[in-house]
Amino acid sequence: MERDPDVRKASGRMVLWLGALTIGMFGFGFALVPLYNLYCQVVGIQSADQQRALNVQARVDPLGEVQDRWVTVRFDTTVHPSLPWALESNERSLRVRPGEIHEVMFVASNRSSAKVTGQALPTVIPWQANDFFNKTECFCFVKQTLDGGERREMPLRFVVSPALPDGVTSLTLSYNFMHLDG
Amino acid sequence: MTTATHAHADHEHHGPPSGLKRWLFSTNHKDIGTMYLVFALIMLFLGGASAMVIRAELFMPGLQLVQPDLYNNLVTNHALIMIFGAVMPAAAGLANWMIPLMIGAPDMALPRMNNLSFWILPAAALMLILSFVVPFFPGGGTQINTGWTLYPPLSLQVGMSMDFLIFAIHLLGVSSVLASINIIVTIFNMRAPGLRMMQLPIFVWAWLVTAFLLILVVPVLAAGVTMLLFDRHFGTSFFIAAGGGDPVLFQHLFWFFGHPEVYILILPSLGVLASILPTFSRKPLFGHHSLVGAMIAIAALGMIVWAHHQYTVGMSLAAVKYFMIMTILISIPVGLIIFNYMMTMWRGAMTFETPMLFTVAIILMFSFGGLTGVMLAVVPADMQYHDSMFVVAHFHYVLLPGAVWGLFAGVFYWLPKWTGHMYDEKLAKTFFWLHVVSFNITFFPQHFIGLAGMPRRIVDYNVMFTEFNMISSVGAFFFGISHLLFLYIIIKTVRGGEKAKARAWESAQGLEWEVESPPPHHTWTTPPTIKTA
Ligand code: HEM
Ligand SMILES: [Cu+2]
């Protein structure tokens, strides 16, 4: 069963090649550490996380230059059925320029005779605009407690970030007031 | 070239050395094949035992038998033992036994390396078992509660048992890479004169593709766990966010190996079916060349779809879309294999001996698992199904039929060749039905509880899932018991039984049926002459 020397030689060469391939793939595993980051940067397929970080940057730095383009901001209010309140805003919609600060007043009134606590949840539509709509002051940041029959004026101050993508020409800010126990 | 360097005339009578030495120092492909198969069978029972504890614990909600960390360690061990201990060595056992017989070679190309690849395995198994045992001793640290995917940061926090496991994975990797190199060299250099590559049986092709896949991806896993080891002990931060690393990188490294691994598990078994189908359909295999092409396509595509296991980690939409489309594309070559197999049976004069029964069951149930796979490949759907029992149901439907049953089918098909005895067909059919029915009772309900929201890898569950879990556990106990019958059949066949002819199945094709059953210690010392078509 002595092997043909030609076969032995061919086998030996092949083992070397395959061994090199094995070691190469082990190295490739390590090479993936830098490649992984590089690839994402070059090809621009950022992970959702990095995309988010960019958006947050826009939020941190909302003022910048006031731009010469107009965006329509609409306001919408909903009160959850379990909360005996009414909620109105003094503006239904505003035309604003990115970078400008605006203030809108909201009026909440407690229609019951009991003391009730609620909190507003804001939503921005379309969601792509969410990170570019900056509320510098909002009644939704804290819980609101109204005595029976009380009426309260509450401010919202906001600025639309100059980084807002060009395609967005109008957005809606929608408040949903929820009942909180205690 | 090692033991058999005697005069040429003498080789036919040259038997194996006796006693322990025969096995420890064996360079004979048949003996090594047998050792691989026996090792795999032992591991099958070990992995099965851990599964029995898992199902016993999940029989009812609440904690009964094991604590959460121990439970998750059992889940980890079950997967690793079954994948690396049972399925891969069993497939390597078939390769060792059958490839030289099928290609008319006297042995594997590198017999000493063959011995080494096998004997690394028991050492690796010991390491794996130690990783489970160590936490029971004082100072042994926490159990490996990560699951087989070993994701950091959890895997960085586990105690020293993780180091044993990492070492075990290194050893297992070395063993399978050495075996793969040997198989590739054998197939390229040891074929009987005149036997062209495209004439090779599909089983040989399947193993050729598998061996290349192993060489390409196992080293990447080794690199990943090596980095894990560095992060644990040598102050690096490959995966530690606080040090500038990224835990998600490990997931990419793991699944770069992990997804091709599933094809490593099924391809040899699909290759076995290509030998069985023509025999019991009494027709030639349909589409030999396209099967070769499909297997190469599966391997190539399989290397570039790994991140479908990570849809929920927050990749960009573009990346996720790419992985979704490529993943769904793989079902085309997989479907082609299934269709070729069905066409082989079409209008054949079929009989249903046990290997064929398994083959038909595989085609039905593996396809079903492929279907749930396509569901999981769809990103918005997977956001719901990910890490639920639905995924568990999916991969058991592909892995048991696709990988394990193919090995069972191969064992029954070639057992007469190996032992020289026919197995007990009645008992084997009983085993088949017990096994296949209880498999479905065990895993089918897991689709429903998964869709209803039961997460995987959690020891306790909401009471609303109780009934289906009970059904699943009862099925699992029958499933477990069925393997004792399998063991009994094997032992009975080894010990005796109806004498098998050289061509044990009347219409079996292939060089392996030209040698006696059981084959002498050395076969094809003079290569067979190949009929050219
Ligand atoms: C058409 C074919 C297939 C498709 C489209 C497919 C797709 C998928 C997807 C998307 C997942 C990830 C699910 C999740 O974690 O959320 C998955 C998991 C899995 N698949 Fe498949 N699959 C297919 C075939 C197979 C085959 C043939 C096998 C093995 C033989 C397999 C074994 C597995 C395993 C083991 C997991 C779970 C891994 C883990 O998380 O532990 N799949 N499959
Ligand atoms: Cu996969």
JSON list of N, CA, C and O and ligand atoms in Angstrom, two decimals, chain B residues 259 262 308-309, ligand 2:
[
{"chain": "B", "resi": 259, "resn": "HIS", "atom": "N", "xyz": [-24.19, 30.52, 10.58]},
{"chain": "B", "resi": 259, "resn": "HIS", "atom": "CA", "xyz": [-25.11, 30.15, 9.53]},
{"chain": "B", "resi": 259, "resn": "HIS", "atom": "C", "xyz": [-24.53, 29.10, 8.59]},
{"chain": "B", "resi": 259, "resn": "HIS", "atom": "O", "xyz": [-25.17, 28.09, 8.35]},
{"chain": "B", "resi": 262, "resn": "VAL", "atom": "N", "xyz": [-25.01, 25.57, 9.77]},
{"chain": "B", "resi": 262, "resn": "VAL", "atom": "CA", "xyz": [-26.23, 24.78, 9.58]},
{"chain": "B", "resi": 262, "resn": "VAL", "atom": "C", "xyz": [-26.16, 24.00, 8.27]},
{"chain": "B", "resi": 262, "resn": "VAL", "atom": "O", "xyz": [-26.69, 22.89, 8.18]},
{"chain": "B", "resi": 308, "resn": "HIS", "atom": "N", "xyz": [-29.09, 37.37, 9.28]},
{"chain": "B", "resi": 308, "resn": "HIS", "atom": "CA", "xyz": [-30.52, 37.15, 9.53]},
{"chain": "B", "resi": 308, "resn": "HIS", "atom": "C", "xyz": [-30.78, 36.64, 10.95]},
{"chain": "B", "resi": 308, "resn": "HIS", "atom": "O", "xyz": [-31.92, 36.51, 11.36]},
{"chain": "B", "resi": 309, "resn": "HIS", "atom": "N", "xyz": [-29.70, 36.33, 11.66]},
{"chain": "B", "resi": 309, "resn": "HIS", "atom": "CA", "xyz": [-29.88, 35.97, 13.08]},
{"chain": "B", "resi": 309, "resn": "HIS", "atom": "C", "xyz": [-29.83, 37.20, 13.97]},
{"chain": "B", "resi": 309, "resn": "HIS", "atom": "O", "xyz": [-29.97, 37.08, 15.18]},
{"chain": "C", "resi": 2, "resn": "CU", "atom": "CU", "xyz": [-29.04, 31.16, 9.55]}
]
